[in-house]
Protein backbone atom coordinates (compact mmCIF):
# COMPACT_ATOMS: atom_id res chain seq x y z
CA UNK A 1 0.00 0.00 0.00
CA UNK A 2 1.43 3.34 -1.03
CA UNK A 3 1.02 5.96 1.69
CA UNK A 4 1.38 8.93 -0.58
CA UNK A 5 -0.93 8.15 -3.51
CA UNK A 6 -4.41 9.51 -3.32
CA UNK A 7 -7.26 10.32 -5.61
CA UNK A 8 -6.24 13.79 -6.78
CA UNK A 9 -9.87 14.84 -7.07
CA UNK A 10 -10.72 14.04 -3.48
CA UNK A 11 -9.44 15.98 -0.56
CA UNK A 12 -10.81 16.26 2.93
CA UNK A 13 -10.52 19.79 4.31
CA UNK A 14 -10.21 20.09 8.08
CA UNK A 15 -10.11 23.34 10.04
CA UNK A 16 -7.95 23.42 13.18
CA UNK A 17 -9.02 26.11 15.64
CA UNK A 18 -8.37 26.94 19.28
CA UNK A 19 -7.10 29.73 21.49
CA UNK A 20 -3.57 31.05 21.02
CA UNK A 21 -0.76 28.83 22.29
CA UNK A 22 -2.89 25.67 22.34
CA UNK A 23 -0.28 23.87 20.23
CA UNK A 24 -2.21 23.74 16.94
CA UNK A 25 0.76 24.46 14.71
CA UNK A 26 3.00 22.05 16.59
CA UNK A 27 0.38 19.33 16.16
CA UNK A 28 0.07 20.10 12.46
CA UNK A 29 3.81 19.96 11.83
CA UNK A 30 4.28 16.94 14.06
CA UNK A 31 1.70 15.07 11.98
CA UNK A 32 2.93 16.25 8.56
CA UNK A 33 6.69 16.11 9.21
CA UNK A 34 6.63 13.13 11.59
CA UNK A 35 8.61 15.05 14.20
CA UNK A 36 8.25 17.79 16.79
CA UNK A 37 9.19 21.27 15.54
CA UNK A 38 9.40 24.46 17.62
CA UNK A 39 7.00 27.06 16.25
CA UNK A 40 6.04 30.69 16.71
CA UNK A 41 2.47 32.00 17.12
CA UNK A 42 0.48 31.80 13.89
CA UNK A 43 -0.45 35.24 12.62
CA UNK A 44 -2.70 34.06 9.77
CA UNK A 45 -2.81 30.39 8.81
CA UNK A 46 -0.78 27.31 7.92
CA UNK A 47 -1.97 24.46 5.75
CA UNK A 48 -0.43 21.01 5.37
CA UNK A 49 -1.61 17.99 3.42
CA UNK A 50 -1.40 14.63 5.11
CA UNK A 51 -2.02 11.32 3.36
CA UNK A 52 -4.01 8.74 5.30
CA UNK A 53 -5.84 5.63 4.06
CA UNK A 54 -5.02 6.66 0.48
CA UNK A 55 -6.80 9.98 1.01
CA UNK A 56 -5.57 13.54 1.16
CA UNK A 57 -6.41 15.49 4.28
CA UNK A 58 -5.67 19.22 4.10
CA UNK A 59 -5.49 20.63 7.61
CA UNK A 60 -5.92 24.38 7.90
CA UNK A 61 -4.38 25.73 11.12
CA UNK A 62 -5.73 29.21 11.86
CA UNK A 63 -4.21 31.51 14.47
CA UNK A 64 -6.08 31.64 17.77
CA UNK A 65 -5.29 35.12 19.05
CA UNK A 66 -8.32 37.32 19.76
CA UNK A 67 -7.63 39.65 16.83
CA UNK A 68 -7.50 36.70 14.40
CA UNK A 69 -10.60 34.87 15.65
CA UNK A 70 -12.92 37.40 14.02
CA UNK A 71 -11.68 36.10 10.64
CA UNK A 72 -12.26 32.41 11.38
CA UNK A 73 -15.65 32.42 9.63
CA UNK A 74 -13.91 33.06 6.30
CA UNK A 75 -12.49 29.52 6.51
CA UNK A 76 -15.71 27.66 7.39
CA UNK A 77 -16.82 26.96 3.82
CA UNK A 78 -16.11 23.45 2.48
CA UNK A 79 -14.65 22.14 5.73
CA UNK A 80 -15.49 18.50 6.40
CA UNK A 81 -14.47 18.54 10.06
CA UNK A 82 -13.28 20.89 12.80
CA UNK A 83 -10.46 20.20 15.24
CA UNK A 84 -10.75 22.42 18.31
CA UNK A 85 -7.48 22.29 20.26
CA UNK A 86 -7.29 23.14 23.97
CA UNK A 87 -4.09 23.44 25.98
CA UNK A 88 -4.69 20.80 28.65
CA UNK A 89 -2.08 22.36 30.95
CA UNK A 90 -3.72 25.78 31.11
CA UNK A 91 -5.61 25.77 34.41
CA UNK A 92 -6.30 29.49 34.72
CA UNK A 93 -10.03 30.10 35.36
CA UNK A 94 -10.18 32.94 32.80
CA UNK A 95 -8.57 30.71 30.14
CA UNK A 96 -11.00 27.86 30.83
CA UNK A 97 -13.99 30.22 30.58
CA UNK A 98 -12.68 31.72 27.33
CA UNK A 99 -11.99 28.30 25.79
CA UNK A 100 -15.48 27.08 26.74
CA UNK A 101 -17.09 30.23 25.35
CA UNK A 102 -15.24 30.07 22.02
CA UNK A 103 -15.96 26.34 21.67
CA UNK A 104 -19.68 26.79 22.44
CA UNK A 105 -19.92 29.64 19.91
CA UNK A 106 -18.46 27.34 17.26
CA UNK A 107 -20.69 24.41 18.20
CA UNK A 108 -23.75 26.69 18.00
CA UNK A 109 -22.71 28.43 14.75
CA UNK A 110 -25.34 27.73 12.07
CA UNK A 111 -22.76 27.76 9.27
CA UNK A 112 -21.02 24.83 10.96
CA UNK A 113 -24.25 22.92 11.66
CA UNK A 114 -23.64 19.19 11.28
CA UNK A 115 -19.88 19.58 10.71
CA UNK A 116 -18.15 16.95 12.89
CA UNK A 117 -16.03 18.32 15.75
CA UNK A 118 -12.99 16.71 17.32
CA UNK A 119 -12.04 18.43 20.58
CA UNK A 120 -8.37 17.77 21.28
CA UNK A 121 -6.91 18.30 24.73
CA UNK A 122 -3.29 18.87 23.74
CA UNK A 123 0.02 18.74 25.61
CA UNK A 124 -0.98 15.60 27.49
CA UNK A 125 2.67 14.60 27.71
CA UNK A 126 3.09 17.22 30.44
CA UNK A 127 2.52 16.25 34.08
CA UNK A 128 0.07 19.04 34.85
CA UNK A 129 -2.39 18.24 32.04
CA UNK A 130 -6.07 17.79 32.83
CA UNK A 131 -7.27 14.34 33.82
CA UNK A 132 -10.40 12.90 32.20
CA UNK A 133 -12.35 13.76 35.34
CA UNK A 134 -11.11 17.37 35.29
CA UNK A 135 -12.07 17.72 31.62
CA UNK A 136 -15.58 16.56 32.45
CA UNK A 137 -15.77 18.85 35.49
CA UNK A 138 -14.20 22.01 34.01
CA UNK A 139 -15.46 21.80 30.41
CA UNK A 140 -18.58 19.65 30.82
CA UNK A 141 -17.17 17.40 28.09
CA UNK A 142 -17.43 13.65 28.18
CA UNK A 143 -15.18 11.19 26.40
CA UNK A 144 -18.40 9.26 25.62
CA UNK A 145 -18.96 10.21 21.97
CA UNK A 146 -22.68 9.38 21.92
CA UNK A 147 -23.34 11.37 25.08
CA UNK A 148 -21.58 14.51 23.87
CA UNK A 149 -22.92 14.30 20.30
CA UNK A 150 -26.47 14.17 21.68
CA UNK A 151 -25.93 17.64 23.21
CA UNK A 152 -25.12 19.33 19.89
CA UNK A 153 -26.15 19.19 16.23
CA UNK A 154 -22.76 17.69 15.44
CA UNK A 155 -20.91 14.47 15.73
CA UNK A 156 -18.48 15.34 18.54
CA UNK A 157 -15.54 13.41 19.91
CA UNK A 158 -13.15 14.37 22.71
CA UNK A 159 -9.59 13.07 22.64
CA UNK A 160 -6.16 13.73 24.05
CA UNK A 161 -3.13 14.66 21.92
CA UNK A 162 0.56 15.45 22.16
CA UNK A 163 2.63 17.05 19.41
CA UNK A 164 5.82 15.95 21.14
CA UNK A 165 4.87 12.29 21.48
CA UNK A 166 2.62 12.24 18.39
CA UNK A 167 0.00 10.44 20.47
CA UNK A 168 -3.27 9.36 18.88
CA UNK A 169 -2.44 10.56 15.35
CA UNK A 170 -3.65 7.32 13.76
CA UNK A 171 -6.92 7.45 15.70
CA UNK A 172 -7.41 11.16 14.94
CA UNK A 173 -6.90 10.80 11.18
CA UNK A 174 -8.99 7.61 11.05
CA UNK A 175 -11.79 9.47 12.85
CA UNK A 176 -11.69 12.22 10.19
CA UNK A 177 -11.93 9.67 7.39
CA UNK A 178 -14.77 7.80 9.10
CA UNK A 179 -16.94 10.86 9.84
CA UNK A 180 -16.45 12.28 6.35
CA UNK A 181 -17.40 8.92 4.79
CA UNK A 182 -20.52 8.84 6.98
CA UNK A 183 -21.36 12.41 6.01
CA UNK A 184 -20.92 11.65 2.29
CA UNK A 185 -23.29 8.66 2.57
CA UNK A 186 -26.12 10.83 3.91
mmCIF file of C-alpha atoms in Angstrom:
data_model
loop_
_atom_site.group_PDB
_atom_site.id
_atom_site.type_symbol
_atom_site.label_atom_id
_atom_site.label_comp_id
_atom_site.label_asym_id
_atom_site.label_seq_id
_atom_site.Cartn_x
_atom_site.Cartn_y
_atom_site.Cartn_z
ATOM 1 C CA UNK A 1 0.000 0.000 0.000
ATOM 2 C CA UNK A 2 1.434 3.343 -1.028
ATOM 3 C CA UNK A 3 1.025 5.962 1.692
ATOM 4 C CA UNK A 4 1.384 8.929 -0.577
ATOM 5 C CA UNK A 5 -0.931 8.153 -3.514
ATOM 6 C CA UNK A 6 -4.405 9.508 -3.323
ATOM 7 C CA UNK A 7 -7.258 10.325 -5.609
ATOM 8 C CA UNK A 8 -6.237 13.793 -6.782
ATOM 9 C CA UNK A 9 -9.875 14.844 -7.075
ATOM 10 C CA UNK A 10 -10.718 14.037 -3.484
ATOM 11 C CA UNK A 11 -9.436 15.983 -0.558
ATOM 12 C CA UNK A 12 -10.812 16.262 2.934
ATOM 13 C CA UNK A 13 -10.518 19.789 4.309
ATOM 14 C CA UNK A 14 -10.209 20.088 8.081
ATOM 15 C CA UNK A 15 -10.114 23.337 10.036
ATOM 16 C CA UNK A 16 -7.949 23.420 13.181
ATOM 17 C CA UNK A 17 -9.021 26.108 15.644
ATOM 18 C CA UNK A 18 -8.370 26.938 19.278
ATOM 19 C CA UNK A 19 -7.095 29.725 21.491
ATOM 20 C CA UNK A 20 -3.573 31.052 21.017
ATOM 21 C CA UNK A 21 -0.761 28.831 22.288
ATOM 22 C CA UNK A 22 -2.891 25.669 22.338
ATOM 23 C CA UNK A 23 -0.281 23.871 20.234
ATOM 24 C CA UNK A 24 -2.210 23.740 16.944
ATOM 25 C CA UNK A 25 0.764 24.464 14.710
ATOM 26 C CA UNK A 26 3.002 22.053 16.590
ATOM 27 C CA UNK A 27 0.379 19.327 16.164
ATOM 28 C CA UNK A 28 0.073 20.096 12.456
ATOM 29 C CA UNK A 29 3.815 19.964 11.826
ATOM 30 C CA UNK A 30 4.278 16.938 14.055
ATOM 31 C CA UNK A 31 1.699 15.071 11.977
ATOM 32 C CA UNK A 32 2.928 16.246 8.564
ATOM 33 C CA UNK A 33 6.690 16.110 9.215
ATOM 34 C CA UNK A 34 6.634 13.133 11.593
ATOM 35 C CA UNK A 35 8.614 15.051 14.202
ATOM 36 C CA UNK A 36 8.248 17.795 16.787
ATOM 37 C CA UNK A 37 9.193 21.268 15.543
ATOM 38 C CA UNK A 38 9.402 24.458 17.623
ATOM 39 C CA UNK A 39 7.001 27.065 16.249
ATOM 40 C CA UNK A 40 6.038 30.695 16.710
ATOM 41 C CA UNK A 41 2.474 32.001 17.117
ATOM 42 C CA UNK A 42 0.480 31.797 13.892
ATOM 43 C CA UNK A 43 -0.445 35.244 12.615
ATOM 44 C CA UNK A 44 -2.701 34.062 9.768
ATOM 45 C CA UNK A 45 -2.814 30.387 8.812
ATOM 46 C CA UNK A 46 -0.777 27.313 7.919
ATOM 47 C CA UNK A 47 -1.969 24.458 5.753
ATOM 48 C CA UNK A 48 -0.430 21.013 5.367
ATOM 49 C CA UNK A 49 -1.611 17.991 3.416
ATOM 50 C CA UNK A 50 -1.399 14.626 5.109
ATOM 51 C CA UNK A 51 -2.024 11.318 3.362
ATOM 52 C CA UNK A 52 -4.012 8.739 5.303
ATOM 53 C CA UNK A 53 -5.841 5.633 4.057
ATOM 54 C CA UNK A 54 -5.018 6.665 0.484
ATOM 55 C CA UNK A 55 -6.798 9.977 1.010
ATOM 56 C CA UNK A 56 -5.574 13.538 1.159
ATOM 57 C CA UNK A 57 -6.408 15.492 4.281
ATOM 58 C CA UNK A 58 -5.672 19.224 4.097
ATOM 59 C CA UNK A 59 -5.493 20.626 7.612
ATOM 60 C CA UNK A 60 -5.917 24.382 7.897
ATOM 61 C CA UNK A 61 -4.378 25.732 11.120
ATOM 62 C CA UNK A 62 -5.734 29.207 11.864
ATOM 63 C CA UNK A 63 -4.211 31.511 14.470
ATOM 64 C CA UNK A 64 -6.077 31.640 17.773
ATOM 65 C CA UNK A 65 -5.288 35.121 19.048
ATOM 66 C CA UNK A 66 -8.318 37.316 19.765
ATOM 67 C CA UNK A 67 -7.634 39.654 16.828
ATOM 68 C CA UNK A 68 -7.501 36.698 14.400
ATOM 69 C CA UNK A 69 -10.601 34.870 15.649
ATOM 70 C CA UNK A 70 -12.920 37.404 14.023
ATOM 71 C CA UNK A 71 -11.676 36.100 10.644
ATOM 72 C CA UNK A 72 -12.262 32.407 11.380
ATOM 73 C CA UNK A 73 -15.651 32.418 9.629
ATOM 74 C CA UNK A 74 -13.914 33.058 6.299
ATOM 75 C CA UNK A 75 -12.492 29.522 6.508
ATOM 76 C CA UNK A 76 -15.712 27.657 7.393
ATOM 77 C CA UNK A 77 -16.816 26.958 3.816
ATOM 78 C CA UNK A 78 -16.108 23.445 2.480
ATOM 79 C CA UNK A 79 -14.647 22.140 5.728
ATOM 80 C CA UNK A 80 -15.493 18.502 6.398
ATOM 81 C CA UNK A 81 -14.466 18.539 10.064
ATOM 82 C CA UNK A 82 -13.282 20.892 12.800
ATOM 83 C CA UNK A 83 -10.457 20.201 15.239
ATOM 84 C CA UNK A 84 -10.747 22.418 18.311
ATOM 85 C CA UNK A 85 -7.477 22.290 20.257
ATOM 86 C CA UNK A 86 -7.294 23.141 23.965
ATOM 87 C CA UNK A 87 -4.089 23.443 25.983
ATOM 88 C CA UNK A 88 -4.693 20.796 28.652
ATOM 89 C CA UNK A 89 -2.085 22.356 30.945
ATOM 90 C CA UNK A 90 -3.724 25.779 31.107
ATOM 91 C CA UNK A 91 -5.613 25.767 34.408
ATOM 92 C CA UNK A 92 -6.303 29.495 34.725
ATOM 93 C CA UNK A 93 -10.031 30.104 35.358
ATOM 94 C CA UNK A 94 -10.178 32.936 32.801
ATOM 95 C CA UNK A 95 -8.566 30.714 30.144
ATOM 96 C CA UNK A 96 -10.997 27.856 30.825
ATOM 97 C CA UNK A 97 -13.989 30.215 30.575
ATOM 98 C CA UNK A 98 -12.681 31.721 27.328
ATOM 99 C CA UNK A 99 -11.985 28.298 25.787
ATOM 100 C CA UNK A 100 -15.479 27.084 26.742
ATOM 101 C CA UNK A 101 -17.088 30.235 25.346
ATOM 102 C CA UNK A 102 -15.238 30.067 22.024
ATOM 103 C CA UNK A 103 -15.965 26.345 21.666
ATOM 104 C CA UNK A 104 -19.679 26.793 22.435
ATOM 105 C CA UNK A 105 -19.916 29.645 19.912
ATOM 106 C CA UNK A 106 -18.458 27.344 17.261
ATOM 107 C CA UNK A 107 -20.690 24.413 18.201
ATOM 108 C CA UNK A 108 -23.746 26.693 17.997
ATOM 109 C CA UNK A 109 -22.708 28.426 14.749
ATOM 110 C CA UNK A 110 -25.337 27.727 12.068
ATOM 111 C CA UNK A 111 -22.757 27.762 9.267
ATOM 112 C CA UNK A 112 -21.019 24.826 10.963
ATOM 113 C CA UNK A 113 -24.247 22.923 11.664
ATOM 114 C CA UNK A 114 -23.640 19.194 11.281
ATOM 115 C CA UNK A 115 -19.877 19.585 10.709
ATOM 116 C CA UNK A 116 -18.145 16.948 12.887
ATOM 117 C CA UNK A 117 -16.032 18.320 15.755
ATOM 118 C CA UNK A 118 -12.987 16.710 17.316
ATOM 119 C CA UNK A 119 -12.043 18.429 20.579
ATOM 120 C CA UNK A 120 -8.367 17.768 21.282
ATOM 121 C CA UNK A 121 -6.911 18.304 24.729
ATOM 122 C CA UNK A 122 -3.291 18.865 23.737
ATOM 123 C CA UNK A 123 0.024 18.741 25.607
ATOM 124 C CA UNK A 124 -0.979 15.602 27.494
ATOM 125 C CA UNK A 125 2.671 14.595 27.707
ATOM 126 C CA UNK A 126 3.095 17.217 30.443
ATOM 127 C CA UNK A 127 2.520 16.246 34.078
ATOM 128 C CA UNK A 128 0.066 19.044 34.852
ATOM 129 C CA UNK A 129 -2.386 18.237 32.042
ATOM 130 C CA UNK A 130 -6.070 17.788 32.826
ATOM 131 C CA UNK A 131 -7.274 14.338 33.820
ATOM 132 C CA UNK A 132 -10.396 12.897 32.196
ATOM 133 C CA UNK A 133 -12.347 13.755 35.342
ATOM 134 C CA UNK A 134 -11.115 17.371 35.291
ATOM 135 C CA UNK A 135 -12.070 17.721 31.622
ATOM 136 C CA UNK A 136 -15.583 16.564 32.447
ATOM 137 C CA UNK A 137 -15.767 18.848 35.495
ATOM 138 C CA UNK A 138 -14.205 22.010 34.005
ATOM 139 C CA UNK A 139 -15.462 21.805 30.409
ATOM 140 C CA UNK A 140 -18.579 19.645 30.817
ATOM 141 C CA UNK A 141 -17.170 17.401 28.085
ATOM 142 C CA UNK A 142 -17.429 13.650 28.177
ATOM 143 C CA UNK A 143 -15.180 11.186 26.404
ATOM 144 C CA UNK A 144 -18.398 9.260 25.617
ATOM 145 C CA UNK A 145 -18.962 10.214 21.966
ATOM 146 C CA UNK A 146 -22.680 9.378 21.917
ATOM 147 C CA UNK A 147 -23.342 11.366 25.075
ATOM 148 C CA UNK A 148 -21.576 14.513 23.872
ATOM 149 C CA UNK A 149 -22.918 14.296 20.297
ATOM 150 C CA UNK A 150 -26.466 14.171 21.678
ATOM 151 C CA UNK A 151 -25.928 17.638 23.211
ATOM 152 C CA UNK A 152 -25.120 19.330 19.894
ATOM 153 C CA UNK A 153 -26.149 19.194 16.225
ATOM 154 C CA UNK A 154 -22.765 17.694 15.435
ATOM 155 C CA UNK A 155 -20.914 14.475 15.735
ATOM 156 C CA UNK A 156 -18.479 15.345 18.542
ATOM 157 C CA UNK A 157 -15.540 13.412 19.909
ATOM 158 C CA UNK A 158 -13.149 14.370 22.714
ATOM 159 C CA UNK A 159 -9.586 13.070 22.635
ATOM 160 C CA UNK A 160 -6.158 13.732 24.047
ATOM 161 C CA UNK A 161 -3.127 14.655 21.924
ATOM 162 C CA UNK A 162 0.561 15.452 22.161
ATOM 163 C CA UNK A 163 2.631 17.046 19.412
ATOM 164 C CA UNK A 164 5.819 15.947 21.143
ATOM 165 C CA UNK A 165 4.874 12.295 21.485
ATOM 166 C CA UNK A 166 2.625 12.239 18.395
ATOM 167 C CA UNK A 167 -0.001 10.444 20.470
ATOM 168 C CA UNK A 168 -3.271 9.355 18.882
ATOM 169 C CA UNK A 169 -2.445 10.557 15.352
ATOM 170 C CA UNK A 170 -3.650 7.321 13.758
ATOM 171 C CA UNK A 171 -6.917 7.450 15.695
ATOM 172 C CA UNK A 172 -7.414 11.163 14.935
ATOM 173 C CA UNK A 173 -6.896 10.796 11.179
ATOM 174 C CA UNK A 174 -8.989 7.613 11.047
ATOM 175 C CA UNK A 175 -11.789 9.469 12.851
ATOM 176 C CA UNK A 176 -11.692 12.220 10.192
ATOM 177 C CA UNK A 177 -11.928 9.674 7.391
ATOM 178 C CA UNK A 178 -14.774 7.800 9.103
ATOM 179 C CA UNK A 179 -16.944 10.858 9.836
ATOM 180 C CA UNK A 180 -16.452 12.279 6.347
ATOM 181 C CA UNK A 181 -17.405 8.924 4.791
ATOM 182 C CA UNK A 182 -20.521 8.845 6.977
ATOM 183 C CA UNK A 183 -21.364 12.409 6.012
ATOM 184 C CA UNK A 184 -20.922 11.654 2.289
ATOM 185 C CA UNK A 185 -23.292 8.661 2.572
ATOM 186 C CA UNK A 186 -26.123 10.834 3.910
#
